[in-house]
Amino acid sequence: MRRNKKERQQLLIETIKQNPFVTDEELAEKYSVSVQTIRLDRLELSIPELRERIKSVAEKKFSDEIRALPLDEIIGEVIDLNLDDNAISILDINKEHVFKRNGIARGHHLFAQANSLAVAVINDELALTAKASILFTHSVKENERVVAKARVKNVDHTNDRSVVEVRSYVGNELVFKGEFEMYRS
């Protein structure tokens, strides 16, 4: 059922409030209009694009929770965080992340995303990487989105150490995996 502009825009506001991670494509399908119509509605309503909404939600939600480093020092955007349990971040690979000659992402960016997520998931004022075992399993290209998922495998308060496993994906394909031994104070 097609709605008039005012009704559609009101529903759009409510939908984005309930789920700030909804894409323009999903909204267009839901309201049976073009993606361009959704973008124009968002512009008229001063609703930012998905990337800015994700960033805003993450900053509000996690700025007080992350203890080991400031949110702006994390490589990628944290979209989920449960201290001493698990965390997820996303990193969009852009021109500045890749080798000019072949468009493949430089490994240190994938490592930095995983390592900073391993630091962020630790529920401690001081978390430092003591040791890392990493493996790059597939190349990542410009314009791909890397989703890193961290899971705390072990917390050893006696030795002030935690082990964090991080796996990074492009779509469903594993591109990086690492195990980080983290020092905690």
mmCIF file of C-alpha atoms in Angstrom:
data_model
loop_
_atom_site.group_PDB
_atom_site.id
_atom_site.type_symbol
_atom_site.label_atom_id
_atom_site.label_comp_id
_atom_site.label_asym_id
_atom_site.label_seq_id
_atom_site.Cartn_x
_atom_site.Cartn_y
_atom_site.Cartn_z
ATOM 1 C CA MET A 1 0.000 0.000 0.000
ATOM 2 C CA ARG A 2 1.449 3.355 -1.036
ATOM 3 C CA ARG A 3 1.326 6.097 1.516
ATOM 4 C CA ASN A 4 1.453 9.805 1.061
ATOM 5 C CA LYS A 5 4.731 11.584 1.703
ATOM 6 C CA LYS A 6 3.834 12.820 5.182
ATOM 7 C CA GLU A 7 2.731 9.347 6.392
ATOM 8 C CA ARG A 8 5.793 7.686 4.835
ATOM 9 C CA GLN A 9 8.152 10.185 6.454
ATOM 10 C CA GLN A 10 6.550 9.682 9.866
ATOM 11 C CA LEU A 11 6.904 5.904 9.496
ATOM 12 C CA LEU A 12 10.486 6.410 8.337
ATOM 13 C CA ILE A 13 11.317 8.350 11.516
ATOM 14 C CA GLU A 14 9.761 5.636 13.706
ATOM 15 C CA THR A 15 11.483 2.811 11.827
ATOM 16 C CA ILE A 16 14.927 4.421 12.089
ATOM 17 C CA LYS A 17 14.373 5.162 15.798
ATOM 18 C CA GLN A 18 13.611 1.472 16.381
ATOM 19 C CA ASN A 19 16.479 0.259 14.179
ATOM 20 C CA PRO A 20 19.164 2.837 13.343
ATOM 21 C CA PHE A 21 21.040 0.161 11.352
ATOM 22 C CA VAL A 22 18.332 -0.232 8.695
ATOM 23 C CA THR A 23 19.621 0.488 5.171
ATOM 24 C CA ASP A 24 18.085 2.798 2.582
ATOM 25 C CA GLU A 25 17.492 -0.249 0.389
ATOM 26 C CA GLU A 26 15.544 -2.020 3.147
ATOM 27 C CA LEU A 27 13.478 1.114 3.777
ATOM 28 C CA ALA A 28 12.735 1.510 0.067
ATOM 29 C CA GLU A 29 11.524 -2.071 -0.115
ATOM 30 C CA LYS A 30 9.462 -1.740 3.069
ATOM 31 C CA TYR A 31 7.650 1.386 1.866
ATOM 32 C CA SER A 32 7.502 0.428 -1.845
ATOM 33 C CA VAL A 33 9.411 3.479 -3.062
ATOM 34 C CA SER A 34 12.799 4.021 -4.696
ATOM 35 C CA VAL A 35 16.044 4.301 -2.770
ATOM 36 C CA GLN A 36 16.313 7.865 -4.102
ATOM 37 C CA THR A 37 12.933 8.708 -2.516
ATOM 38 C CA ILE A 38 14.183 7.402 0.844
ATOM 39 C CA ARG A 39 17.372 9.454 0.519
ATOM 40 C CA LEU A 40 15.370 12.581 -0.294
ATOM 41 C CA ASP A 41 13.058 11.924 2.673
ATOM 42 C CA ARG A 42 16.073 11.482 4.980
ATOM 43 C CA LEU A 43 17.619 14.680 3.652
ATOM 44 C CA GLU A 44 14.395 16.606 4.181
ATOM 45 C CA LEU A 45 14.048 15.185 7.717
ATOM 46 C CA SER A 46 17.747 15.766 8.515
ATOM 47 C CA ILE A 47 18.280 12.041 9.190
ATOM 48 C CA PRO A 48 21.917 11.089 8.526
ATOM 49 C CA GLU A 49 22.966 8.208 6.291
ATOM 50 C CA LEU A 50 23.497 4.720 7.745
ATOM 51 C CA ARG A 51 27.234 5.117 8.369
ATOM 52 C CA GLU A 52 26.706 8.287 10.425
ATOM 53 C CA ARG A 53 23.822 6.698 12.351
ATOM 54 C CA ILE A 54 26.006 3.694 13.249
ATOM 55 C CA LYS A 55 28.797 5.986 14.375
ATOM 56 C CA SER A 56 26.422 8.108 16.458
ATOM 57 C CA VAL A 57 24.834 5.090 18.171
ATOM 58 C CA ALA A 58 28.253 3.608 18.915
ATOM 59 C CA GLU A 59 29.583 6.864 20.364
ATOM 60 C CA LYS A 60 26.553 7.272 22.638
ATOM 61 C CA LYS A 61 26.465 3.663 23.748
ATOM 62 C CA PHE A 62 30.134 2.778 24.112
ATOM 63 C CA SER A 63 31.942 5.987 25.072
ATOM 64 C CA ASP A 64 31.301 5.321 28.765
ATOM 65 C CA GLU A 65 31.761 1.554 28.529
ATOM 66 C CA ILE A 66 35.156 1.177 26.871
ATOM 67 C CA ARG A 67 37.699 1.513 29.617
ATOM 68 C CA ALA A 68 41.117 0.731 28.114
ATOM 69 C CA LEU A 69 41.241 3.363 25.349
ATOM 70 C CA PRO A 70 39.206 6.277 24.000
ATOM 71 C CA LEU A 71 36.549 5.370 21.422
ATOM 72 C CA ASP A 72 38.216 7.530 18.758
ATOM 73 C CA GLU A 73 41.427 5.464 19.058
ATOM 74 C CA ILE A 74 39.705 2.246 17.989
ATOM 75 C CA ILE A 75 40.323 1.334 14.375
ATOM 76 C CA GLY A 76 36.930 0.742 12.791
ATOM 77 C CA GLU A 77 33.547 1.480 14.327
ATOM 78 C CA VAL A 78 32.424 -0.528 17.350
ATOM 79 C CA ILE A 79 28.816 -1.624 16.832
ATOM 80 C CA ASP A 80 28.481 -4.070 19.727
ATOM 81 C CA LEU A 81 30.360 -4.432 23.006
ATOM 82 C CA ASN A 82 29.993 -6.666 26.037
ATOM 83 C CA LEU A 83 33.031 -6.159 28.269
ATOM 84 C CA ASP A 84 35.103 -9.264 29.007
ATOM 85 C CA ASP A 85 32.824 -11.240 26.660
ATOM 86 C CA ASN A 86 32.539 -10.113 23.012
ATOM 87 C CA ALA A 87 32.606 -7.160 20.629
ATOM 88 C CA ILE A 88 32.058 -6.342 16.960
ATOM 89 C CA SER A 89 33.499 -3.571 14.807
ATOM 90 C CA ILE A 90 33.273 -2.654 11.139
ATOM 91 C CA LEU A 91 35.926 -1.116 8.911
ATOM 92 C CA ASP A 92 35.190 0.087 5.402
ATOM 93 C CA ILE A 93 38.291 -0.336 3.255
ATOM 94 C CA ASN A 94 38.923 2.862 1.318
ATOM 95 C CA LYS A 95 41.629 4.164 -1.001
ATOM 96 C CA GLU A 96 43.896 5.119 1.930
ATOM 97 C CA HIS A 97 43.871 1.514 3.226
ATOM 98 C CA VAL A 98 45.062 -0.213 0.027
ATOM 99 C CA PHE A 99 48.180 -0.601 -2.088
ATOM 100 C CA LYS A 100 47.896 1.647 -5.157
ATOM 101 C CA ARG A 101 49.159 -0.974 -7.584
ATOM 102 C CA ASN A 102 46.626 -3.725 -6.830
ATOM 103 C CA GLY A 103 43.854 -2.276 -4.605
ATOM 104 C CA ILE A 104 44.491 -4.850 -1.857
ATOM 105 C CA ALA A 105 44.231 -3.706 1.767
ATOM 106 C CA ARG A 106 47.444 -3.333 3.713
ATOM 107 C CA GLY A 107 47.607 -5.959 6.448
ATOM 108 C CA HIS A 108 48.398 -3.516 9.219
ATOM 109 C CA HIS A 109 44.905 -2.027 8.907
ATOM 110 C CA LEU A 110 43.254 -5.427 9.471
ATOM 111 C CA PHE A 111 45.641 -6.107 12.357
ATOM 112 C CA ALA A 112 44.961 -2.664 13.865
ATOM 113 C CA GLN A 113 41.191 -3.211 13.694
ATOM 114 C CA ALA A 114 41.493 -6.612 15.398
ATOM 115 C CA ASN A 115 44.050 -5.483 17.982
ATOM 116 C CA SER A 116 42.149 -2.345 18.994
ATOM 117 C CA LEU A 117 38.940 -4.409 19.305
ATOM 118 C CA ALA A 118 40.819 -6.891 21.537
ATOM 119 C CA VAL A 119 41.903 -3.965 23.729
ATOM 120 C CA ALA A 120 38.399 -2.437 23.789
ATOM 121 C CA VAL A 121 36.670 -5.639 24.914
ATOM 122 C CA ILE A 122 38.829 -5.877 28.063
ATOM 123 C CA ASN A 123 37.087 -4.579 31.186
ATOM 124 C CA ASP A 124 40.118 -2.843 32.648
ATOM 125 C CA GLU A 125 41.625 0.657 32.734
ATOM 126 C CA LEU A 126 44.842 -0.694 31.230
ATOM 127 C CA ALA A 127 44.848 -3.383 28.567
ATOM 128 C CA LEU A 128 47.948 -3.955 26.473
ATOM 129 C CA THR A 129 48.777 -6.580 23.896
ATOM 130 C CA ALA A 130 51.416 -8.911 25.346
ATOM 131 C CA LYS A 131 51.453 -11.427 22.498
ATOM 132 C CA ALA A 132 49.591 -11.987 19.228
ATOM 133 C CA SER A 133 49.307 -14.926 16.881
ATOM 134 C CA ILE A 134 47.707 -13.853 13.600
ATOM 135 C CA LEU A 135 46.860 -15.292 10.203
ATOM 136 C CA PHE A 136 45.653 -13.494 7.083
ATOM 137 C CA THR A 137 43.438 -15.966 5.235
ATOM 138 C CA HIS A 138 42.212 -13.959 2.236
ATOM 139 C CA SER A 139 42.993 -10.607 0.651
ATOM 140 C CA VAL A 140 40.632 -7.682 1.158
ATOM 141 C CA LYS A 141 40.010 -5.156 -1.589
ATOM 142 C CA GLU A 142 39.054 -1.501 -1.731
ATOM 143 C CA ASN A 143 35.345 -0.810 -1.070
ATOM 144 C CA GLU A 144 34.875 -3.997 0.964
ATOM 145 C CA ARG A 145 33.569 -3.948 4.541
ATOM 146 C CA VAL A 146 35.484 -5.901 7.184
ATOM 147 C CA VAL A 147 33.481 -7.091 10.196
ATOM 148 C CA ALA A 148 35.699 -8.052 13.129
ATOM 149 C CA LYS A 149 34.276 -10.194 15.918
ATOM 150 C CA ALA A 150 36.150 -10.490 19.205
ATOM 151 C CA ARG A 151 35.488 -13.102 21.863
ATOM 152 C CA VAL A 152 37.194 -13.285 25.245
ATOM 153 C CA LYS A 153 38.226 -16.909 25.652
ATOM 154 C CA ASN A 154 39.937 -16.742 29.016
ATOM 155 C CA VAL A 155 40.319 -14.276 31.901
ATOM 156 C CA ASP A 156 43.170 -15.088 34.290
ATOM 157 C CA HIS A 157 43.097 -12.571 37.152
ATOM 158 C CA THR A 158 45.928 -14.393 38.940
ATOM 159 C CA ASN A 159 48.390 -13.610 36.130
ATOM 160 C CA ASP A 160 46.633 -10.415 34.958
ATOM 161 C CA ARG A 161 46.067 -11.848 31.466
ATOM 162 C CA SER A 162 43.167 -12.420 29.119
ATOM 163 C CA VAL A 163 43.048 -14.251 25.812
ATOM 164 C CA VAL A 164 40.924 -12.677 23.078
ATOM 165 C CA GLU A 165 40.140 -14.365 19.781
ATOM 166 C CA VAL A 166 39.328 -12.073 16.842
ATOM 167 C CA ARG A 167 37.970 -13.221 13.510
ATOM 168 C CA SER A 168 37.399 -10.780 10.663
ATOM 169 C CA TYR A 169 35.091 -11.350 7.719
ATOM 170 C CA VAL A 170 34.150 -9.819 4.400
ATOM 171 C CA GLY A 171 30.631 -11.107 3.886
ATOM 172 C CA ASN A 172 30.820 -14.729 5.043
ATOM 173 C CA GLU A 173 34.477 -15.156 4.097
ATOM 174 C CA LEU A 174 37.085 -15.305 6.872
ATOM 175 C CA VAL A 175 39.915 -12.887 5.971
ATOM 176 C CA PHE A 176 41.833 -12.631 9.271
ATOM 177 C CA LYS A 177 42.077 -14.511 12.524
ATOM 178 C CA GLY A 178 44.110 -13.760 15.564
ATOM 179 C CA GLU A 179 44.586 -14.719 19.153
ATOM 180 C CA PHE A 180 45.684 -11.886 21.419
ATOM 181 C CA GLU A 181 47.118 -12.376 24.881
ATOM 182 C CA MET A 182 46.221 -9.199 26.695
ATOM 183 C CA TYR A 183 47.888 -7.801 29.800
ATOM 184 C CA ARG A 184 45.436 -6.245 32.262
ATOM 185 C CA SER A 185 46.264 -4.241 35.379
#
